[in-house]
Structures are given as C-alpha cells and as structure tokens.
Tab-separated table of C-alpha atoms in Angstrom:
chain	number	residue	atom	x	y	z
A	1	UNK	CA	0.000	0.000	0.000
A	2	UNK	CA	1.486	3.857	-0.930
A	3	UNK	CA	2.299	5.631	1.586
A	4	UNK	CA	1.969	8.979	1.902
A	5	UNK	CA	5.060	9.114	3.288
A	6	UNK	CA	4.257	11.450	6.333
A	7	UNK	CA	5.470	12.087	9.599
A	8	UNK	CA	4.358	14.904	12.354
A	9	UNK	CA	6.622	15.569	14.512
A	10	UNK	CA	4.594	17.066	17.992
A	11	UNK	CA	3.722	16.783	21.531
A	12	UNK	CA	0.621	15.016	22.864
A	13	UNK	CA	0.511	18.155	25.094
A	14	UNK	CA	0.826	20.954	22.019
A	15	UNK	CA	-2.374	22.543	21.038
A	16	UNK	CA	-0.452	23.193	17.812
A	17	UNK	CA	0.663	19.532	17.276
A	18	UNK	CA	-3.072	18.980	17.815
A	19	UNK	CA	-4.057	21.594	15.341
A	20	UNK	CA	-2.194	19.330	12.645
A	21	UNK	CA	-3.012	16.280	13.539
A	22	UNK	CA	-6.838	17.294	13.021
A	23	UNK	CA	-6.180	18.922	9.808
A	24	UNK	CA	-4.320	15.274	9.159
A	25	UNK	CA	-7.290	13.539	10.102
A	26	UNK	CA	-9.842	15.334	8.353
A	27	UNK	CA	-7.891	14.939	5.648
A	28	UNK	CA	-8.206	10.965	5.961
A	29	UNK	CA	-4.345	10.896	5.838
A	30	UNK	CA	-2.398	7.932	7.550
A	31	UNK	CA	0.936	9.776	9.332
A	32	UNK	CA	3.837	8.474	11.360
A	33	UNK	CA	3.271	10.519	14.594
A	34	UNK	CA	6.734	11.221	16.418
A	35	UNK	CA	6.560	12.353	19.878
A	36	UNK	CA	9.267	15.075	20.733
A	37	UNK	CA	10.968	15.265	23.882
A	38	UNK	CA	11.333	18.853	23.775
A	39	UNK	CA	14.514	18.441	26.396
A	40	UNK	CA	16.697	16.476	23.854
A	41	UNK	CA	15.662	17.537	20.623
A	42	UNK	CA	16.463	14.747	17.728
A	43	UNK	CA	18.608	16.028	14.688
A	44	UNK	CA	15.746	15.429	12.345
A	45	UNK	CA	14.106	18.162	14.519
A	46	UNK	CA	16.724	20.093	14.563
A	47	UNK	CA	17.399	19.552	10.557
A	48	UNK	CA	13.640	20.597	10.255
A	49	UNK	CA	12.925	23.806	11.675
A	50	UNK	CA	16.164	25.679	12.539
A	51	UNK	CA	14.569	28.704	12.573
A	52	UNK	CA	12.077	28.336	15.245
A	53	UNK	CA	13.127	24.721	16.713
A	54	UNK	CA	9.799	24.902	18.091
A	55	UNK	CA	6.926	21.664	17.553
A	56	UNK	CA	4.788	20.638	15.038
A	57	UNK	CA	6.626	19.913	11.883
A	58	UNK	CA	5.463	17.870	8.682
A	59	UNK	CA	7.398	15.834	7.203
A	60	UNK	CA	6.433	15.160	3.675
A	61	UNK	CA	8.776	13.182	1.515
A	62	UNK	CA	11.778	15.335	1.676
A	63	UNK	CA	10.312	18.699	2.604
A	64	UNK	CA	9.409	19.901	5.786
A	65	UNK	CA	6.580	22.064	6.897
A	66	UNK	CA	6.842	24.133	10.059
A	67	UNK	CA	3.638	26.742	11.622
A	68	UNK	CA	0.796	25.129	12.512
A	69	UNK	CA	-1.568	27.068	10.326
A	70	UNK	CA	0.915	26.790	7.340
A	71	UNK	CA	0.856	23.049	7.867
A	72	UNK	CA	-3.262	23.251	7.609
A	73	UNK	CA	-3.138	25.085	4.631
A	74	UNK	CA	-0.465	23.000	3.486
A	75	UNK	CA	-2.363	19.932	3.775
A	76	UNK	CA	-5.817	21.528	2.653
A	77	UNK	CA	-3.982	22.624	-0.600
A	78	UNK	CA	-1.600	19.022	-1.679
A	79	UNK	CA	-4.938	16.762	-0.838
A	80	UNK	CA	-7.410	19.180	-2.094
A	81	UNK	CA	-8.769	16.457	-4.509
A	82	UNK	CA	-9.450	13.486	-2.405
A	83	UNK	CA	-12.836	13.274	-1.609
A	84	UNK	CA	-12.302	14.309	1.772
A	85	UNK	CA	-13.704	17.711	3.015
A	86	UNK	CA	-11.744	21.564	2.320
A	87	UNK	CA	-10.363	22.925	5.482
A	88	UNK	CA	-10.423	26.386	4.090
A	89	UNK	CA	-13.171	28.301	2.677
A	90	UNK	CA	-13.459	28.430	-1.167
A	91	UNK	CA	-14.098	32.267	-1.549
A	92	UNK	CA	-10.915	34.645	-1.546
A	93	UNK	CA	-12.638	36.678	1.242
A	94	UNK	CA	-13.784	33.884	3.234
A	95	UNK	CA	-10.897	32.797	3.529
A	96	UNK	CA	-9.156	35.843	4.386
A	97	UNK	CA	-11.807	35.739	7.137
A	98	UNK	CA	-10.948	32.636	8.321
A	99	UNK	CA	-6.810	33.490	8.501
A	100	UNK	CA	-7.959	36.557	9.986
A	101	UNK	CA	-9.666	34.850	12.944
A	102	UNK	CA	-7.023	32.223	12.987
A	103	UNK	CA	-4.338	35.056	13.542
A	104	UNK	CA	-6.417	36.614	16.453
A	105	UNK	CA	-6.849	33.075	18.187
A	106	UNK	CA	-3.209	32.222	18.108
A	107	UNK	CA	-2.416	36.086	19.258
A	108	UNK	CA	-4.817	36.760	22.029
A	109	UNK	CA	-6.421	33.165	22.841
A	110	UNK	CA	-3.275	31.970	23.478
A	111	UNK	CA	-1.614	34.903	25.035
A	112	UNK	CA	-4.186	35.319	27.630
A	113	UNK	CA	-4.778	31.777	28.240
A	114	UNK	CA	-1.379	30.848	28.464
A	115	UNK	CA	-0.487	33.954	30.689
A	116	UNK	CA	-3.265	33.542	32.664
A	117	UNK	CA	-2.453	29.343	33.846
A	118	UNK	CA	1.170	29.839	34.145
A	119	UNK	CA	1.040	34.004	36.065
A	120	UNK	CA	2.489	33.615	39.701
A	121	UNK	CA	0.268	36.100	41.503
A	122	UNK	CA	-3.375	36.697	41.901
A	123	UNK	CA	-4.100	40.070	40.215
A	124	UNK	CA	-2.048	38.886	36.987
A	125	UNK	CA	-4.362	36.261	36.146
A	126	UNK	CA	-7.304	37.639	37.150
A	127	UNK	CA	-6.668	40.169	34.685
A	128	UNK	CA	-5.591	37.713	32.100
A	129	UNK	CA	-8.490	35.763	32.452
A	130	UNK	CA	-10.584	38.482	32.267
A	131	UNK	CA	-9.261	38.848	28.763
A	132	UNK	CA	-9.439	35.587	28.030
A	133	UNK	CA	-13.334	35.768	28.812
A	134	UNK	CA	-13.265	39.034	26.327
A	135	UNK	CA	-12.234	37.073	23.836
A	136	UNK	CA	-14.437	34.358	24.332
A	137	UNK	CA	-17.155	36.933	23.928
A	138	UNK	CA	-16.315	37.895	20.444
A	139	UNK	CA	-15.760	34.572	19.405
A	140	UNK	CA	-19.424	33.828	20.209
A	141	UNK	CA	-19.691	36.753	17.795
A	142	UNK	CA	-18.303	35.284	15.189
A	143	UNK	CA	-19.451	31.959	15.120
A	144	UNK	CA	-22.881	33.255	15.137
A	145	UNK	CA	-22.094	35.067	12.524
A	146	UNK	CA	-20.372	32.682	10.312
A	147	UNK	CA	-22.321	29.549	10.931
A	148	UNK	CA	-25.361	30.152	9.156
A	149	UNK	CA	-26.742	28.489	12.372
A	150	UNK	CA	-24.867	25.833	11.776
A	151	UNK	CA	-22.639	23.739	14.103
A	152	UNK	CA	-19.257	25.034	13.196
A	153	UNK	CA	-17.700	28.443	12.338
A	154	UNK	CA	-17.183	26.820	8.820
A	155	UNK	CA	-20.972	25.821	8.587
A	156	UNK	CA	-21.950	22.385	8.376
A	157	UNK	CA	-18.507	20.613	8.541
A	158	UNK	CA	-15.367	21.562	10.565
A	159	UNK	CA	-13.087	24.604	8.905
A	160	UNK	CA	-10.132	26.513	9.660
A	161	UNK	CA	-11.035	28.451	11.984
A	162	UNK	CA	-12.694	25.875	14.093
A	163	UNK	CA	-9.417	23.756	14.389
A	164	UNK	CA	-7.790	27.045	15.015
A	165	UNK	CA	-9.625	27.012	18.116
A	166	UNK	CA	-10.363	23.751	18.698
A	167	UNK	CA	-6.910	22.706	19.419
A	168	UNK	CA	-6.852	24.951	22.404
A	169	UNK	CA	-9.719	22.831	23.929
A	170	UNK	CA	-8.277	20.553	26.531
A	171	UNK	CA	-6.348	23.304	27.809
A	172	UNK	CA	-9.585	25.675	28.412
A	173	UNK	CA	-10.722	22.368	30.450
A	174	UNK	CA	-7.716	22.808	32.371
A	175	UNK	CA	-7.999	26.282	32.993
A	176	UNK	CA	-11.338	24.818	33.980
A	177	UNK	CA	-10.349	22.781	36.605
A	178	UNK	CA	-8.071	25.161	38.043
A	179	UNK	CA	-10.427	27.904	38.187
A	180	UNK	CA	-13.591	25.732	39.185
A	181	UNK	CA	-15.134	28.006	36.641
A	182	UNK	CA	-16.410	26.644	33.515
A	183	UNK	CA	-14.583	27.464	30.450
A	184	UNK	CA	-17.453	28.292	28.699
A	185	UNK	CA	-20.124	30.922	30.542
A	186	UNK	CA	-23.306	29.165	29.921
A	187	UNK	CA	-25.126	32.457	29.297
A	188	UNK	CA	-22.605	34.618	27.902
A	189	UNK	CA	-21.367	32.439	25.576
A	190	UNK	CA	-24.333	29.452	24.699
A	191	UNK	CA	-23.274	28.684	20.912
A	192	UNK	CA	-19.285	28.335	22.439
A	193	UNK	CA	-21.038	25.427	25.059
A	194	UNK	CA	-22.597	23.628	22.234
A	195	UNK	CA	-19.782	24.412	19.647
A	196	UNK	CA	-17.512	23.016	22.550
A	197	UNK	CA	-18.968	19.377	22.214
A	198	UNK	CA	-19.835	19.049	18.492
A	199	UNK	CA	-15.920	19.643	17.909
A	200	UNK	CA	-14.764	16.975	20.778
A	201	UNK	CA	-17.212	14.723	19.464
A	202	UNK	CA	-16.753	14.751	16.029
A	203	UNK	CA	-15.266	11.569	14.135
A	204	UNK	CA	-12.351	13.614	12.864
A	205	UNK	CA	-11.407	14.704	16.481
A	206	UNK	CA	-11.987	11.993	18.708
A	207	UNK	CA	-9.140	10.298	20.294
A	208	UNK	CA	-6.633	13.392	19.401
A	209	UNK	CA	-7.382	16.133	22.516
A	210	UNK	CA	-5.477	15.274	25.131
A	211	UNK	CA	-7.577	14.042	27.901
A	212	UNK	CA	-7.888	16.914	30.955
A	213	UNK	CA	-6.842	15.254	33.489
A	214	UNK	CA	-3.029	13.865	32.134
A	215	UNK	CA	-2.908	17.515	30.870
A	216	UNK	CA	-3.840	19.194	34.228
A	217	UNK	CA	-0.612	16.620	35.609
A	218	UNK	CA	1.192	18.087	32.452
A	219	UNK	CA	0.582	21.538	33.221
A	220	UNK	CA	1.271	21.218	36.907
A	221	UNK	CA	4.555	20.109	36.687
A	222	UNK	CA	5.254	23.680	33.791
A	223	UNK	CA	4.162	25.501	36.257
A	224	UNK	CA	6.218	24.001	38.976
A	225	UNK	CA	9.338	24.177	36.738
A	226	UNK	CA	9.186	28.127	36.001
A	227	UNK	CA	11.793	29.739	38.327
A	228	UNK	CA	10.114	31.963	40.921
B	1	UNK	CA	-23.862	55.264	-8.752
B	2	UNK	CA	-21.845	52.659	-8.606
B	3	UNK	CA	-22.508	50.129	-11.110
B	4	UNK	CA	-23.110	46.047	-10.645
B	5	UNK	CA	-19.794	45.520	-11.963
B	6	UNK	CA	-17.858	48.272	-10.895
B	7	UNK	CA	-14.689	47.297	-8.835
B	8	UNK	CA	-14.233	49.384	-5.895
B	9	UNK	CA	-10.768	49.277	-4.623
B	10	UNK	CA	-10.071	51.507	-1.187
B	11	UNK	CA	-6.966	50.740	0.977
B	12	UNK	CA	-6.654	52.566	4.297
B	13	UNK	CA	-3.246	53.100	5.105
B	14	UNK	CA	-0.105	55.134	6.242
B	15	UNK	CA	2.268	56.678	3.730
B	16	UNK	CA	5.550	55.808	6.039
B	17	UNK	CA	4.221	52.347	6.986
B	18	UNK	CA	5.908	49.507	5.667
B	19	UNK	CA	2.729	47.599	6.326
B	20	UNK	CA	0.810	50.104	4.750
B	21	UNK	CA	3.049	50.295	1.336
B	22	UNK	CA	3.154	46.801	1.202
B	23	UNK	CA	0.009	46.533	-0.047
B	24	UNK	CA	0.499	49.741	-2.054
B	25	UNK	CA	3.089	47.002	-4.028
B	26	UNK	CA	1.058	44.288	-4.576
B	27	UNK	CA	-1.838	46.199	-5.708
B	28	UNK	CA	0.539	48.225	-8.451
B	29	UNK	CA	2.778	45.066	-9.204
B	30	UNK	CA	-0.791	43.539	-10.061
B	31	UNK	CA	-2.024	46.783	-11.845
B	32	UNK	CA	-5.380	47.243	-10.069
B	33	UNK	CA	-6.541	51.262	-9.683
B	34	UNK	CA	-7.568	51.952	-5.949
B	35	UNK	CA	-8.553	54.958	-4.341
B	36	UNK	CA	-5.633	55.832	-1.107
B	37	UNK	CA	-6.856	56.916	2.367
B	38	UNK	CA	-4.256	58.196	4.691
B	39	UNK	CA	-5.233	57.620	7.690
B	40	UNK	CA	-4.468	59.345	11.033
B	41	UNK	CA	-3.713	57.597	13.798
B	42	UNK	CA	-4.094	60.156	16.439
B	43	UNK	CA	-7.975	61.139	14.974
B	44	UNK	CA	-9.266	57.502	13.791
B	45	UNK	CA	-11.637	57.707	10.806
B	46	UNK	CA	-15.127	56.226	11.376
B	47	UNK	CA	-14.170	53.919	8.275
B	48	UNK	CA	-11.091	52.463	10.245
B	49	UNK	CA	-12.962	51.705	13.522
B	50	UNK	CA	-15.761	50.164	11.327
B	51	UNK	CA	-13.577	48.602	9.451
B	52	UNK	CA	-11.058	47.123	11.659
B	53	UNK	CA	-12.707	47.254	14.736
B	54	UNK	CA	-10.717	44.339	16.426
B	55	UNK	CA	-7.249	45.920	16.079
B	56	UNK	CA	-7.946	49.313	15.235
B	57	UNK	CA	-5.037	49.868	12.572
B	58	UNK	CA	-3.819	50.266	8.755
B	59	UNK	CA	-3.453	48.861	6.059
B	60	UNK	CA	-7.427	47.873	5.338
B	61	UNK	CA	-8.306	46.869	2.203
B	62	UNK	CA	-11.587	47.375	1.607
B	63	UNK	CA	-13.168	45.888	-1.693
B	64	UNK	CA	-16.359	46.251	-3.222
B	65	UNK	CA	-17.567	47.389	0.539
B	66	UNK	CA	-15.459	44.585	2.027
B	67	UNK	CA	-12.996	44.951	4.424
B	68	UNK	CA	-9.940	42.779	5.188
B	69	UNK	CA	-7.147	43.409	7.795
B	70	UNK	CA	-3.879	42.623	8.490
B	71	UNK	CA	-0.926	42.900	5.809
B	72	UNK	CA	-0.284	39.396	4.970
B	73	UNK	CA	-3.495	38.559	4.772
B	74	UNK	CA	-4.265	41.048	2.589
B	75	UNK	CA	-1.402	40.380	0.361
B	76	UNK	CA	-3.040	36.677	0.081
B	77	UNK	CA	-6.671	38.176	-0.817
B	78	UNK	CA	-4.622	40.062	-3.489
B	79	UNK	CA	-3.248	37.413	-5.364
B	80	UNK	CA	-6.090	35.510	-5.110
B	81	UNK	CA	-8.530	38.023	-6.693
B	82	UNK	CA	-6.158	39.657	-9.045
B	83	UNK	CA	-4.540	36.433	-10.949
B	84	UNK	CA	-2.035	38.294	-13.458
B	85	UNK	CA	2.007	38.716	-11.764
B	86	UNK	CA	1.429	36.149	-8.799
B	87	UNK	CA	2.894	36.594	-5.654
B	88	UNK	CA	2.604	32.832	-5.158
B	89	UNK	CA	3.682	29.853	-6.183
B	90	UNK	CA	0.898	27.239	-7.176
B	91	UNK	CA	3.449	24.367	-5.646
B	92	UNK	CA	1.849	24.308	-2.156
B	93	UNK	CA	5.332	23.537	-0.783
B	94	UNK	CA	6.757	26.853	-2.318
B	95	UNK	CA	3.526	28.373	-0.726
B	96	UNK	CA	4.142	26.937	2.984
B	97	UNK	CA	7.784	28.272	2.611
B	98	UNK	CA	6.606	31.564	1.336
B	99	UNK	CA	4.292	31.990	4.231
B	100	UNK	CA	6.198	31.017	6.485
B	101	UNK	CA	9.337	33.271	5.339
B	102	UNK	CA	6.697	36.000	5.415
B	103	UNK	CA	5.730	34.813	9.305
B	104	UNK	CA	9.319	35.124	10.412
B	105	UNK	CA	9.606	38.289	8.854
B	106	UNK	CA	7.000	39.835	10.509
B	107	UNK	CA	7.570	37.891	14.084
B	108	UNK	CA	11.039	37.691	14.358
B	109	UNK	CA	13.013	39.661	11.758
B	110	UNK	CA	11.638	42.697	11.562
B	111	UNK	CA	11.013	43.881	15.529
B	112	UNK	CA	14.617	42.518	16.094
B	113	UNK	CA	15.992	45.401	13.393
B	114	UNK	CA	13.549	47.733	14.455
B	115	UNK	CA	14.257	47.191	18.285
B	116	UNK	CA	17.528	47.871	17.405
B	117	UNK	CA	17.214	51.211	15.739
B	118	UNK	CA	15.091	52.580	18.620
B	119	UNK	CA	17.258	50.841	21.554
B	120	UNK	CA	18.519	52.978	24.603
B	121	UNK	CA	22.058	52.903	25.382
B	122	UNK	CA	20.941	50.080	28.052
B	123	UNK	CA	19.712	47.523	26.047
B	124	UNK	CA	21.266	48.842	22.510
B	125	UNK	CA	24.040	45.933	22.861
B	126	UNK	CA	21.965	43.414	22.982
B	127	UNK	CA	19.322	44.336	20.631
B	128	UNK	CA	22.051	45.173	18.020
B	129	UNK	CA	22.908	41.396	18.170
B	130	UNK	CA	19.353	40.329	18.351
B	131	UNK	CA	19.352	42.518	14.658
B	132	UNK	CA	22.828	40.971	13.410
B	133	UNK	CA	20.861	37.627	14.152
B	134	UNK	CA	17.968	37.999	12.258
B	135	UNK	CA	20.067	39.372	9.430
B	136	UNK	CA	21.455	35.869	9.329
B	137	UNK	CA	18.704	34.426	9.414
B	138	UNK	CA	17.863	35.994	5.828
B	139	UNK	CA	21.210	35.608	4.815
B	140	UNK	CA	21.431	32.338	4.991
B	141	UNK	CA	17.505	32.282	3.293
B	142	UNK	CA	17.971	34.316	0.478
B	143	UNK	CA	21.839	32.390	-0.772
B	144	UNK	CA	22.324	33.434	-4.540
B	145	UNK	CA	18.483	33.728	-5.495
B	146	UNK	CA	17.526	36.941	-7.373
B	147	UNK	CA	14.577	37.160	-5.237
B	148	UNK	CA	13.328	35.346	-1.989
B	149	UNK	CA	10.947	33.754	-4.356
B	150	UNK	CA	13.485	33.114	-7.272
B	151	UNK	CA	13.822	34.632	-10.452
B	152	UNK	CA	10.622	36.775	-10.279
B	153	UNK	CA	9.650	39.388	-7.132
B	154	UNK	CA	6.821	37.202	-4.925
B	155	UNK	CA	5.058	37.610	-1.398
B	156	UNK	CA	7.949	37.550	0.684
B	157	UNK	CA	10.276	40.381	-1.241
B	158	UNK	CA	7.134	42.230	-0.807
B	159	UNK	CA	6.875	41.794	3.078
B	160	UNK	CA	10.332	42.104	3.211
B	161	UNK	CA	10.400	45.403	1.946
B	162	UNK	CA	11.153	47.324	5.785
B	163	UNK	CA	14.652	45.040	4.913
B	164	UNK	CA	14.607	46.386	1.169
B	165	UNK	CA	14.327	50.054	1.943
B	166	UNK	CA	13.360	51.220	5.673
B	167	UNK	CA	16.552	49.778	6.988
B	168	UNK	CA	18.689	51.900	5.580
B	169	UNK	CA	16.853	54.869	6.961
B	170	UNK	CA	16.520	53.577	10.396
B	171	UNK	CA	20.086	53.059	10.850
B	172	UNK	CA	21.232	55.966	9.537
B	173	UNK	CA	19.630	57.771	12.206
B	174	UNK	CA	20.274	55.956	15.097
B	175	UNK	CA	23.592	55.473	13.852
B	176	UNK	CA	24.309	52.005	13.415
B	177	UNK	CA	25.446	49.783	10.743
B	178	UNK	CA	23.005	47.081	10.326
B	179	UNK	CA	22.506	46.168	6.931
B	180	UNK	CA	26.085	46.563	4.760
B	181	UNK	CA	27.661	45.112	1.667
B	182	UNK	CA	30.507	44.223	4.499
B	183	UNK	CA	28.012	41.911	6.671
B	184	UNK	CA	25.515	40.921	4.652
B	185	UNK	CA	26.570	40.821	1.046
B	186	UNK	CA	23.321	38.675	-0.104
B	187	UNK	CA	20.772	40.358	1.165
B	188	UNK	CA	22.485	43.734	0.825
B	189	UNK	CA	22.419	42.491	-3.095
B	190	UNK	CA	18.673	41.502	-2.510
B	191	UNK	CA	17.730	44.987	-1.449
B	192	UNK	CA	19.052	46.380	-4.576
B	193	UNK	CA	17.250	44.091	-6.814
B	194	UNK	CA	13.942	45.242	-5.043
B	195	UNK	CA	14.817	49.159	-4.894
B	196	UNK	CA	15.632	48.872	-8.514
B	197	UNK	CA	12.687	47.051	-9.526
B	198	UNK	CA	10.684	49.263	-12.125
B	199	UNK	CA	7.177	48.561	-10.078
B	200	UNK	CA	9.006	49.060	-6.578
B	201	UNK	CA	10.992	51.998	-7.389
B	202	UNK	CA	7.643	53.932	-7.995
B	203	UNK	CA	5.554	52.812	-5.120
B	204	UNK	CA	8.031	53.308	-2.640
B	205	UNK	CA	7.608	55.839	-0.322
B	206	UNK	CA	9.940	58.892	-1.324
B	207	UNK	CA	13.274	58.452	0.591
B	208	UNK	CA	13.611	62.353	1.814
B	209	UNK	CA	10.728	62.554	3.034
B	210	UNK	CA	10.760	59.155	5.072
B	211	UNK	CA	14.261	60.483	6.511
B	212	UNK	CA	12.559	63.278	7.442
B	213	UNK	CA	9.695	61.657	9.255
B	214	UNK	CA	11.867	58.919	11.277
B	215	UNK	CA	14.284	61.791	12.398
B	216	UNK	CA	11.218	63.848	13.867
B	217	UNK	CA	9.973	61.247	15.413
B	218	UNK	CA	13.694	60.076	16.940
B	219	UNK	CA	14.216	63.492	18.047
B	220	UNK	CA	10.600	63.557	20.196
C-alpha cells in the first residue's frame, strides 16, 4: 500500500501539534506521529525547523513544513482532490476571514490563556483571564455570525477556523479545573457550550485532545518548573 | 452610482508604513486602480474603527464594501482576486515556505531590526545582536536567489520590503550599521534588486521625506 510518506513531529501536550493532527485527520491521511521530547531535541528536529526549533513539523517526503496554520493550509492545498472535506473556505474573502480569525486566536487566545495558567500572583491572572473571557465573547460573535446556524464556524462541517480554536480545547478544560469556573459561561457564551462538544465529538477529532486530566498533571509540573 | 460591476478598490493606510506600502506594491505590481486613504492615527476615521474594529489599525483593504485586515493577509486576498504577476507559487510547498518566510519576517526579523534602531544605550548591545541575528537568518535564506521567491519578485520580497528600503533609513539615524555590503553581502544584493525594480521603485515611499519623518519622530 502507498504511503503517503508522512510524519508529524509534535507533543501530545501541544495545542499546535493537535491543530495538525486534526487537519491530518480530516484529511483521511495515515501519518507516522513522532513524539518530541522537547529536552533532547532529535537532529531530524533540529534539521527541520532551525529557525524556530519549536513543535509541530510535517514531514512530507523530503520537505518539511513548520507553523501550525501553514501546515493546515499546506495539507488543505496538496490533498485538495481526495474526496475528503476543504479545510479552508473556497471564496478569496472567506478565507481571508478565516486566517484573519485564525491570527487573532493564536495572538490573544493563546496569550491570555497561556499567561493567565502559568502568572504567579493573583491580580495577573485575574486580569488575564478576564481577557481571556473578552475574547471568548467575540468569538461567540463570530461563530454566530459565520455559521449560518450551523454547528461550526465553517458551517456544516469543521473549517479553519474551528481547528484554530479547537486545538486549544483541553487546555480551556484545564484552565477549567483550576479555576472551578467553567470554560465556557453558559449564558454569555451558549453557541461556544454547544460548539464546545460538536468539535470533541466529532469523528475527525476523537481520540486526538489530550484528555484533561493527564494535561492538568502536564501543566502542573510547567508551572512548577518556572523559576520563581 | 456605482454600477453592478464596478470594482471598488479603497486601501486605508499610512504613507511611512511599511505595512501600509506593502500593499500599495502588490496592488501596483498587479495593476489594479484603488482609491488611497491616509489615515491618522491620532484622529481615527469612522471607516477604520468600522472597518477594523478588532485591532484598530492600517493597512485595510476594503473591496467592493469589504474589508480585510492585516498585511499578509491582505497580500493573500490580493493574489487571489487579481490572478495576473502572482505573488505565489501554485506548488503548495513553495507556498508553505513563502508563508512562512513571510511569518518570520513579521515575528522575528523585523522587531529585532527595528528594536535595534530605537534601543537605549541600556539595552542597545543586545538588541544590536538580536538585529545581526535575524540578518542571518535571511542571509542564509535568500543564498544566490535573485529574489526570496526566485527569479521573479513574490510575497515575501514584498513583506520584506522594511529590509529592502526602511533599513537603511533607520540606521542611519540611530547610527548604526546594520545592513552593509561588508556583513551581509546577499541580502544587501537583494535589497538592490527590489529598490531597482521598475514597479518598486515607484511605489516606494519617497526616501527624503521618510528620513525626514523617522528623524522627527527620533528626536521627540
């Protein structure tokens, strides 16, 4: 049987591993997925992405692929004939829609998130959070928007943007259970809540999020590690 | 009136922005009339905060009533509407690499050089290496290609063009030597490939007059 001669190299733990491995799966593409230790770095790494040295990278043949939203697009554009679903939009402004949003997500989804777990006093996360929550908000916005009143911010099927932010799922659940708030406000943000579990659920998700609770363990032990 | 076919082209933008005249590039490299707004950042128009209401900033590229945002993105939405002088490759590999050349530019590269130009005495040592750094970086990218994209000008000589031309303003002012034939003899050569370009040449923004704007605001 051809190969397609694939390999990702990622973390279980990396919302942008994840991000590629969905865009893999929708895809229907078979991949061999190589675990970095992020501590001892292995010279195909290294050969890979010497700019950034930083996880995922695709491996395709001979060429390598680093950014998880290049990689998406990547894929989206070398299997575009397959029979399996586009990731992207088909519409030049759609699409810049959809990169838009993905930019934002990546910029001040992660930021705040990420600032807001791993900040060592009280009013710094609070205040991160509180952004986080902001953007949350117009996120509702847009999927409304977007959705036609659909499932997903790319309609009826998952798109771009809804990997974009659908990677950084398991790590809103831990935010979750370190908060003991939910990560999604029930009234502020209802299409997010049901958004939320069409994306886990769906058959090109499952079994790729990490699960919460070895990612709470994961993200205990960062947090331990930064130097006070 | 406007017609059902009439193509309205607006960009919002800022004459001494390297975002800004990016655009300004792609739109004359693909030969598409638009009407220029300069914006002012101190006294927002009502079409930038409608606009761009999530950031706030130039260049917008609003077409047929329809904005989009950020540079790079823009530049995309270009060559995808506009198909004649492509900025991009159809190989999707030569795409990712474009992208992400364009990506490092605008995360890494760029900041680095500009941190540098703007540095206090305190932290100019370090952010003059941080600048030497991300010279390499290109160095080493661009090797004996004409262009970042080959023989013909693409996306990333485009969103390189703060390397290209604003460099060499920048560190004349603050009095460093960045960018030289002596450091960096390949991208040095780049940047006077792109200067010289007949489509570049004309949309840059005039060189006196961005001297003169820098060294105002250096001086503040």
């Amino acid at each position: 049987m051809a190969t397609n001669d694939l390999k990702l190299l990622g973390g279980w733990f990396s919302p942008f591993a994840v991000r590629a491995q969905i865009a893999l799966s929708i895809k229907g593409l078979d991949y061999e997925n190589i675990v970095e230790n992020l501590n001892s770095k292995s010279d195909l790494f290294l050969q890979s992405n010497p700019v950034y040295k930083k996880i995922p990278v695709l491996i395709h043949g001979d060429k390598a692929i680093c950014e998880s939203a290049i990689i998406v697009e990547y894929i989206d554009e070398v299997w575009k004939n397959n029979g399996t679903p586009s990731i992207l939009p088909s519409n030049a402004y759609d699409r810049a829609s959809a990169r838009f949003w993905g930019a934002y997500i990546d910029d001040k989804l992660y930021n705040s998130l990420r600032n807001g777990l791993f900040a060592q006093d009280i009013e710094s996360k609070k205040k991160h959070f509180e952004e986080l929550a902001e953007v949350l908000l117009k996120l509702e916005d847009v999927l409304n928007k977007s959705s036609g009143g659909k499932d997903f911010f790319g309609g009826e099927k998952i798109g771009f943007v809804d990997i974009a932010f659908g990677c950084y799922l398991s790590w809103l659940r831990v935010k979750e259970k370190f908060t003991g708030e939910k990560a999604f406000d029930e009234a502020k943000t209802p299409s997010l809540v049901k958004w939320a579990e069409a994306f886990a659920t769906d058959p090109a998700v499952k079994g790729i999020l990490p699960e919460t609770d070895k990612l709470v363990e994961y993200a205990l032990a960062m947090a331990a590690a930064i130097p006070k | 009136m406007a017609t059902a076919n009439q193509e309205e082209v607006r960009l919002l933008g800022k004459w001494a922005s390297p975002f800004s005249n990016r655009i300004d590039l792609a739109l004359k490299l693909k030969g598409v009339p638009y009407k220029y707004f300069e914006e002012n950042l101190a006294n927002k128009s009502d079409d930038l905060l409608k606009y761009n209401p999530v950031y706030k900033k130039v260049p917008i590229l609003v077409h047929n009533g329809n904005p989009i945002a950020e540079s790079l993105i823009i530049l995309e939405y270009i060559d995808e509407t506009w198909k004649n002088n492509p900025l991009l490759s159809e190989d999707p590999y030569e795409r990712a690499l474009a992208r992400f050349w364009s990506k490092t530019l605008d995360d890494k590269i760029l900041s680095a050089i500009w941190n540098a130009c703007w540095s206090d005495e305190k932290g100019r040592e370090k952010a003059v290496e941080e600048a030497l750094e991300a010279l390499k970086i290109l160095e080493d990218e661009i090797k004996d290609k004409k262009f970042f994209g080959g023989e013909t000008l693409g996306l990333v000589d485009i969103a390189a063009n703060f390397i290209g031309y604003w460099v060499y303003i920048l560190q004349e002012i603050a009095g460093l030597e960045l960018l030289t034939l002596e450091k960096f003899p390949k991208v040095y050569k780049w940047s006077q490939e792109f200067i010289n370009h007949p489509v570049i040449k004309e949309g840059l923004p005039p060189r006196d007059e961005l001297f003169a704007f820098f060294k105002a605001s250096a001086s503040k």
